[in-house]
PDB file of C-alpha atoms and ligand atoms in Angstrom:
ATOM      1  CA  UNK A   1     -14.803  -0.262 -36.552  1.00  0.00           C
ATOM      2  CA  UNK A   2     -17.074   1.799 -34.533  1.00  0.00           C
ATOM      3  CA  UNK A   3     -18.164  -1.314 -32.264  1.00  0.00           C
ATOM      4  CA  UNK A   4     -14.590  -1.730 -32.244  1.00  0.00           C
ATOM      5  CA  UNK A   5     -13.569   1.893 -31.446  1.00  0.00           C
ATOM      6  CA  UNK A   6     -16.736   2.324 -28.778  1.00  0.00           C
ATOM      7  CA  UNK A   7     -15.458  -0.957 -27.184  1.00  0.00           C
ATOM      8  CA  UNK A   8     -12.203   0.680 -26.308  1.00  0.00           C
ATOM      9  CA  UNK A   9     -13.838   3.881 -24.387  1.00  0.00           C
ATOM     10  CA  UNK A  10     -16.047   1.309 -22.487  1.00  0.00           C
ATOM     11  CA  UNK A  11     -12.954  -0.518 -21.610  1.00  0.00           C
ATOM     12  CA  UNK A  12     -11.073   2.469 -20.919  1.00  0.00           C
ATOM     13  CA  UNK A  13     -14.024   3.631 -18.769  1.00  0.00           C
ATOM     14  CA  UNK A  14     -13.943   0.852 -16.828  1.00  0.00           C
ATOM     15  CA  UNK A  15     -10.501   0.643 -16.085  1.00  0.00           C
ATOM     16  CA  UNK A  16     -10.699   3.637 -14.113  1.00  0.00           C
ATOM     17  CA  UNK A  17     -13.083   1.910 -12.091  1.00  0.00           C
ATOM     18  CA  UNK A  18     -11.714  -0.288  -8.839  1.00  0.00           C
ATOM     19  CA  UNK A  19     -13.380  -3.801  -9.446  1.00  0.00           C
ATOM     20  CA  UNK A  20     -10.972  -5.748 -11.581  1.00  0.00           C
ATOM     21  CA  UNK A  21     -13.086  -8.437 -12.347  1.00  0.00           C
ATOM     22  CA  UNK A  22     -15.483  -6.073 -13.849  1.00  0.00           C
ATOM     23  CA  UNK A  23     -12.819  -5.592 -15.883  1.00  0.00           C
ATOM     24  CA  UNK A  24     -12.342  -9.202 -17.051  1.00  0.00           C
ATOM     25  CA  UNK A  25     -16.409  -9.179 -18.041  1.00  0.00           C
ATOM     26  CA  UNK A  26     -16.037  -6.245 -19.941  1.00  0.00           C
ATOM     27  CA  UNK A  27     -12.556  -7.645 -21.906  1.00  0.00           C
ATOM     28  CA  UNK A  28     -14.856 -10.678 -23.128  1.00  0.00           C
ATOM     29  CA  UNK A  29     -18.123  -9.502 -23.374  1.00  0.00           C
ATOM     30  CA  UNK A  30     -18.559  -5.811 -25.415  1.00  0.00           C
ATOM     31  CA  UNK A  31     -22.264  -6.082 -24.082  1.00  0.00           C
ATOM     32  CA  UNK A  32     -21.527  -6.082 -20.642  1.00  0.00           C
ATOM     33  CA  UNK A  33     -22.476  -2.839 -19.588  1.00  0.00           C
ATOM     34  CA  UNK A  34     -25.937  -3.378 -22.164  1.00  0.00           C
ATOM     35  CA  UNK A  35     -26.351  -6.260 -19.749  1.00  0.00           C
ATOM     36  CA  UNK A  36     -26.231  -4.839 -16.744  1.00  0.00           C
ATOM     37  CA  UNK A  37     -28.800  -2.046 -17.433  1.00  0.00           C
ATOM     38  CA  UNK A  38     -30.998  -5.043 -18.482  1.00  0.00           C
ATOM     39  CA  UNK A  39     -30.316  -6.677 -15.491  1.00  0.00           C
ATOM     40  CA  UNK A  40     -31.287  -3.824 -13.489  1.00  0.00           C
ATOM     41  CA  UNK A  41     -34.411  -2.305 -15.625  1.00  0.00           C
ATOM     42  CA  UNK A  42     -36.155  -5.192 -17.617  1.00  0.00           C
ATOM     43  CA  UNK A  43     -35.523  -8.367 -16.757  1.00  0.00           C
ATOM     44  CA  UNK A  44     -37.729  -8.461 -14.359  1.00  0.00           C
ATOM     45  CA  UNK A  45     -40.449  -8.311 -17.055  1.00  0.00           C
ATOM     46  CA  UNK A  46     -38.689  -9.317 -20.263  1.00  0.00           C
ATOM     47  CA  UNK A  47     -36.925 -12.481 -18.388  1.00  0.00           C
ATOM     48  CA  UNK A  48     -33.327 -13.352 -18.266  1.00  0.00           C
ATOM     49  CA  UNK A  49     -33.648 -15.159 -22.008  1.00  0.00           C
ATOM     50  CA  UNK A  50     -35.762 -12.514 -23.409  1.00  0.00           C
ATOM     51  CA  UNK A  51     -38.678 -14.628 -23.860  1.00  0.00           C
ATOM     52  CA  UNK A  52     -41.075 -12.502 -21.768  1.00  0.00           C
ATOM     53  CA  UNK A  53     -44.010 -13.668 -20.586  1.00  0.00           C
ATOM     54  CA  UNK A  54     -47.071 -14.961 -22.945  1.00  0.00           C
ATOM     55  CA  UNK A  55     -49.552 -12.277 -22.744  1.00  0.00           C
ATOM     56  CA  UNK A  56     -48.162 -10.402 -20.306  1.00  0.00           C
ATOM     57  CA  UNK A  57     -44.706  -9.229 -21.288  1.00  0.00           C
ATOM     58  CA  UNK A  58     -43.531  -9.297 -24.717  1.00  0.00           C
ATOM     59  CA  UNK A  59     -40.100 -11.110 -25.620  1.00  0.00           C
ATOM     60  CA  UNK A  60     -37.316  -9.533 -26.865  1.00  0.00           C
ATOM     61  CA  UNK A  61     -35.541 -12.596 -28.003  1.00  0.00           C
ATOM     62  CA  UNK A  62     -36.911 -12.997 -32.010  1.00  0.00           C
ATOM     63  CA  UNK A  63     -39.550 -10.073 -31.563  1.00  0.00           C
ATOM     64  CA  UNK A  64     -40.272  -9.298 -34.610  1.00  0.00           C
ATOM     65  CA  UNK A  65     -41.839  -5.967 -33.101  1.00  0.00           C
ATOM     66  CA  UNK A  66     -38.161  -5.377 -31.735  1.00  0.00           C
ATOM     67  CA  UNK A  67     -36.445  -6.231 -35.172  1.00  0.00           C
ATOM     68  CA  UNK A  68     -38.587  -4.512 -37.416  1.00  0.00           C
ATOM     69  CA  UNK A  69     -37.956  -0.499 -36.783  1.00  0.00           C
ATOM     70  CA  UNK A  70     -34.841   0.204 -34.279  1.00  0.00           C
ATOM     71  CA  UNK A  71     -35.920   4.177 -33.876  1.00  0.00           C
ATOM     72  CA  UNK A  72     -38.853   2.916 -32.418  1.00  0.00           C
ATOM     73  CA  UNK A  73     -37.237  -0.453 -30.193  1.00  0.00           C
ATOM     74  CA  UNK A  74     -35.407   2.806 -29.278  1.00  0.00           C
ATOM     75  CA  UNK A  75     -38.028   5.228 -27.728  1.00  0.00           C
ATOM     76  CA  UNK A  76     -39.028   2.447 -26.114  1.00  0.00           C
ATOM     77  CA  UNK A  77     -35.924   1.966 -24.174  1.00  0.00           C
ATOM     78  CA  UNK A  78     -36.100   5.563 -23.526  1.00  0.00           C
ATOM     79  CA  UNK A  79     -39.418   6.268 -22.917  1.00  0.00           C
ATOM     80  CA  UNK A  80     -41.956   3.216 -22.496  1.00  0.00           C
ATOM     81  CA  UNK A  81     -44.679   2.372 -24.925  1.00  0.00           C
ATOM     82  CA  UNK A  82     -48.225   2.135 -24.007  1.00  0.00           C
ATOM     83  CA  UNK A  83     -50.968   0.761 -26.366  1.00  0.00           C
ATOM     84  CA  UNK A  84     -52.113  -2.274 -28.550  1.00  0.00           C
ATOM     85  CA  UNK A  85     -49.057  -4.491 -30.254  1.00  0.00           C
ATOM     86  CA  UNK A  86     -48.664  -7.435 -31.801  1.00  0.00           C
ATOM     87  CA  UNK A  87     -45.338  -9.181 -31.073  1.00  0.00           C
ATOM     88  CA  UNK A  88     -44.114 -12.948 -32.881  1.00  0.00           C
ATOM     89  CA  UNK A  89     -48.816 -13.227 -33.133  1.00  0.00           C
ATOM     90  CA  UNK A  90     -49.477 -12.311 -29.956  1.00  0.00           C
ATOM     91  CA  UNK A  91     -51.436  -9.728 -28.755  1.00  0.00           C
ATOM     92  CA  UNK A  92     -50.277  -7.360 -25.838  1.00  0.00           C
ATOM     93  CA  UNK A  93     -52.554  -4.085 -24.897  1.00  0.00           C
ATOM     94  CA  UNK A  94     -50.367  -3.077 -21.809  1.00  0.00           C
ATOM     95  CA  UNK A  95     -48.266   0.020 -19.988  1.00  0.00           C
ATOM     96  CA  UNK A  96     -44.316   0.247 -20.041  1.00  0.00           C
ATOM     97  CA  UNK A  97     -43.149   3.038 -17.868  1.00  0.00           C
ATOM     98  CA  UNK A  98     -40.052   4.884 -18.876  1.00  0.00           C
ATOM     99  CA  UNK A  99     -37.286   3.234 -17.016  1.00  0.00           C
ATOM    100  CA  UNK A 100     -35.193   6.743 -16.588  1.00  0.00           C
ATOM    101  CA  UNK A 101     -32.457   5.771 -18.291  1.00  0.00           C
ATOM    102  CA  UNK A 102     -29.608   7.801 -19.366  1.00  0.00           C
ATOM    103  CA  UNK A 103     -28.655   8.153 -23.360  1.00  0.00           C
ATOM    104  CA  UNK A 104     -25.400   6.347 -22.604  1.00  0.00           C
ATOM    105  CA  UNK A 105     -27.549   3.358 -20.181  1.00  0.00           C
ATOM    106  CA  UNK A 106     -30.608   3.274 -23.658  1.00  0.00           C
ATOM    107  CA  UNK A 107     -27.712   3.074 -26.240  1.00  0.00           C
ATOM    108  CA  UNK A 108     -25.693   0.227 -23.789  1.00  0.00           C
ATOM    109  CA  UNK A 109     -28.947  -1.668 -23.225  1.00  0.00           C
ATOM    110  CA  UNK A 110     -30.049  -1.588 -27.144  1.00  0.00           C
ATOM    111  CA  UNK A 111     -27.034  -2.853 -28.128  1.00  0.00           C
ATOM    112  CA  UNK A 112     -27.329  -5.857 -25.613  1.00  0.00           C
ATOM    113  CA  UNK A 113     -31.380  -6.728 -26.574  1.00  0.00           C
ATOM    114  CA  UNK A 114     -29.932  -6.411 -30.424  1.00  0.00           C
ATOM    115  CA  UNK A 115     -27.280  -8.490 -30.148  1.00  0.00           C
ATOM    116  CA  UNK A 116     -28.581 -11.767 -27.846  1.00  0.00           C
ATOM    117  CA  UNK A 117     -30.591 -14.827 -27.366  1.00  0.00           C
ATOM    118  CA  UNK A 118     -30.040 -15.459 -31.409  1.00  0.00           C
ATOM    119  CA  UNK A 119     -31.441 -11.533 -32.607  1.00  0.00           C
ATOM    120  CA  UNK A 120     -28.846  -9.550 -34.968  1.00  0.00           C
ATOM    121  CA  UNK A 121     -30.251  -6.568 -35.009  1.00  0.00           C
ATOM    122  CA  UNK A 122     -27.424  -4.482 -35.560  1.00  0.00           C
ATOM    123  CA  UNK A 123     -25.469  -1.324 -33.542  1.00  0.00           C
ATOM    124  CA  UNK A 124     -27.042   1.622 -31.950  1.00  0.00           C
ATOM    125  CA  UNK A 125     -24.848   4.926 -31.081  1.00  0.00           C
ATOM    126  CA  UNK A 126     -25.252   8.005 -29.069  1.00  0.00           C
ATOM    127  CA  UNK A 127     -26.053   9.785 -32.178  1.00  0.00           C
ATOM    128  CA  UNK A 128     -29.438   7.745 -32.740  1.00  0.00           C
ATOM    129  CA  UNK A 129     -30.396   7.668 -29.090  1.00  0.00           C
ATOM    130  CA  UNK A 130     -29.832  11.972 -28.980  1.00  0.00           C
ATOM    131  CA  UNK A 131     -32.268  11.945 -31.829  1.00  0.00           C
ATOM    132  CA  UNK A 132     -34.618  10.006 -30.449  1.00  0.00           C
ATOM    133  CA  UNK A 133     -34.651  11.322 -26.931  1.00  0.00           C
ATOM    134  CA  UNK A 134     -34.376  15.035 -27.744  1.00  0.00           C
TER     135      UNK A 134
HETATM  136  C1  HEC B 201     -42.605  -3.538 -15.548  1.00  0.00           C
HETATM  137  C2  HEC B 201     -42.419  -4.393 -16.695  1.00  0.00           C
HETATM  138  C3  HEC B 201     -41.460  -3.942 -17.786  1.00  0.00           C
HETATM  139  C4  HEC B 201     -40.153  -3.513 -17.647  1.00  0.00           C
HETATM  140  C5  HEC B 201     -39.349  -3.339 -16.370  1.00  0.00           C
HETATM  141  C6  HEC B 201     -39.678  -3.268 -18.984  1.00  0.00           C
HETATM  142  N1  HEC B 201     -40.661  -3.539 -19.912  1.00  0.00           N
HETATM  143 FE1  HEC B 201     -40.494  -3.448 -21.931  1.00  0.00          FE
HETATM  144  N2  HEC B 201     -42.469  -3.858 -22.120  1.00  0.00           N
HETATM  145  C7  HEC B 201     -43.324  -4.161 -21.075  1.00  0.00           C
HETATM  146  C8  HEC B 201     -44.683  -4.272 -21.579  1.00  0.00           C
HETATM  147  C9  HEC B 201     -45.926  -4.603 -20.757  1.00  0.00           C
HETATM  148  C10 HEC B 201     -44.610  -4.004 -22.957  1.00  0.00           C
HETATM  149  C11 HEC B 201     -45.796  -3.949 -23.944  1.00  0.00           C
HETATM  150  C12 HEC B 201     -46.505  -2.599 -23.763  1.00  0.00           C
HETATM  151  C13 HEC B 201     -47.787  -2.499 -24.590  1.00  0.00           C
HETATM  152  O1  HEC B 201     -48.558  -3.465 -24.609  1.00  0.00           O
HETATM  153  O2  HEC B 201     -48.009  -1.435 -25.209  1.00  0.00           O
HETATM  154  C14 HEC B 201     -43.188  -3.795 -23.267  1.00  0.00           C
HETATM  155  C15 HEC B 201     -42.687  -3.593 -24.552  1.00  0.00           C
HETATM  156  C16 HEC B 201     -41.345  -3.506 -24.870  1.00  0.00           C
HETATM  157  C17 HEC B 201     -40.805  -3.482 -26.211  1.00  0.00           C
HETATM  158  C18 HEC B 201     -41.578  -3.578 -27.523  1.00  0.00           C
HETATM  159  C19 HEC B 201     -42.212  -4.911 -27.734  1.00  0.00           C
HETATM  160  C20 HEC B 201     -41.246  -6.038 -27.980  1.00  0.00           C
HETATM  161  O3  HEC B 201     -41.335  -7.032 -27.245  1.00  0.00           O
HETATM  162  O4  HEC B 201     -40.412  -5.963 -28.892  1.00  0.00           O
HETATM  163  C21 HEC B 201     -39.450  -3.341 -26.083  1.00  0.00           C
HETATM  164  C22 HEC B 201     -38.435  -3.257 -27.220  1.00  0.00           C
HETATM  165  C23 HEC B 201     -39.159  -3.285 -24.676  1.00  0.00           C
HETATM  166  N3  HEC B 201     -40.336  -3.391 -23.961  1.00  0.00           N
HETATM  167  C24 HEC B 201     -37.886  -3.125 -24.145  1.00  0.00           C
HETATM  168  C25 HEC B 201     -37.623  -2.949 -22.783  1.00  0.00           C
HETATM  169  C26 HEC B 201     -36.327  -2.612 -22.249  1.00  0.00           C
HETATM  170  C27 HEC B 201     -35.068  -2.444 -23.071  1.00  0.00           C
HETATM  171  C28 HEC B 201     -36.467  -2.508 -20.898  1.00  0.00           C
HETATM  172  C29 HEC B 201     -35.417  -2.123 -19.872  1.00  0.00           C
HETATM  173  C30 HEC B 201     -34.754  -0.852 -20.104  1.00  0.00           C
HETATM  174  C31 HEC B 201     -37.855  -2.806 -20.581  1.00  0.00           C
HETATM  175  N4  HEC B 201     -38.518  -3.052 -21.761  1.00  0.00           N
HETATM  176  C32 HEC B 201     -38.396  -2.828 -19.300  1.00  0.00           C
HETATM  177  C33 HEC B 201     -42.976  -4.314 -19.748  1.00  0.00           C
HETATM  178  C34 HEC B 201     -41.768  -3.950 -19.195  1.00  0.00           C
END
């Protein structure tokens, strides 16, 4: 119900805007707007299929890291991590710089990483992002 109910502001938020076949994407995709922030703030580390690269940039796709603790996949988003982690066996010891994204852009894009390339990690709302970024 809320998925359902947050869908319909998104679409209702983007009916106001002028592109009409941004319209279409968001009518069939609910992560659409989730995928554009990733389009625009990580893919160019965490790839287009969320694999990452070995040793270099965790994946997203079937992180366990990712899956395990959502307040903390969440600070990420917001903030960046720095630090030793283990992700799926492998070892990263690396800097993520906060990406400045809004609460609305870190709850969109959360949503997306959750919910593709095979991971079900669930819903994140405004709510959980606040208390995270506050
Ligand atoms: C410039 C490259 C870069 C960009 C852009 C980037 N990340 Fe990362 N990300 C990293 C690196 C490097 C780490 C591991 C940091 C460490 O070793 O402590 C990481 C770690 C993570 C992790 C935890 C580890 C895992 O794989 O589960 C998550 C979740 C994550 N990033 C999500 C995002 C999201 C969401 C965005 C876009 C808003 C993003 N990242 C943008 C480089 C990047």
């Amino acid at each position: 119900m809320k998925i359902l109910s947050s869908f319909i502001l998104l679409s209702i938020f983007f009916a106001c805007g002028s592109n009409p076949s941004s319209d279409e994407a968001q009518a069939s995709n609910p992560y659409s707007a989730g995928e554009e922030v990733y389009e625009n703030n990580c893919i160019a580390c965490h790839q287009k299929n969320g694999e990452g690269v070995v040793e270099a940039f965790p994946p997203l796709a079937g992180s366990d890291y990712l899956l395990a603790d959502k307040n903390r996949a969440i600070g990420i988003a917001a903030n960046g991590m720095s630090g030793e982690i283990t992700v799926n066996d492998v070892k990263y010891n690396s800097v993520m710089a906060s990406q400045g994204l809004t609460k609305e852009e870190v709850r969109d894009v959360m949503n997306y990483i959750l919910n593709s390339w095979g991971n079900d990690g669930g819903e994140v709302t405004l709510k959980e992002v606040e208390a995270v970024m506050k």
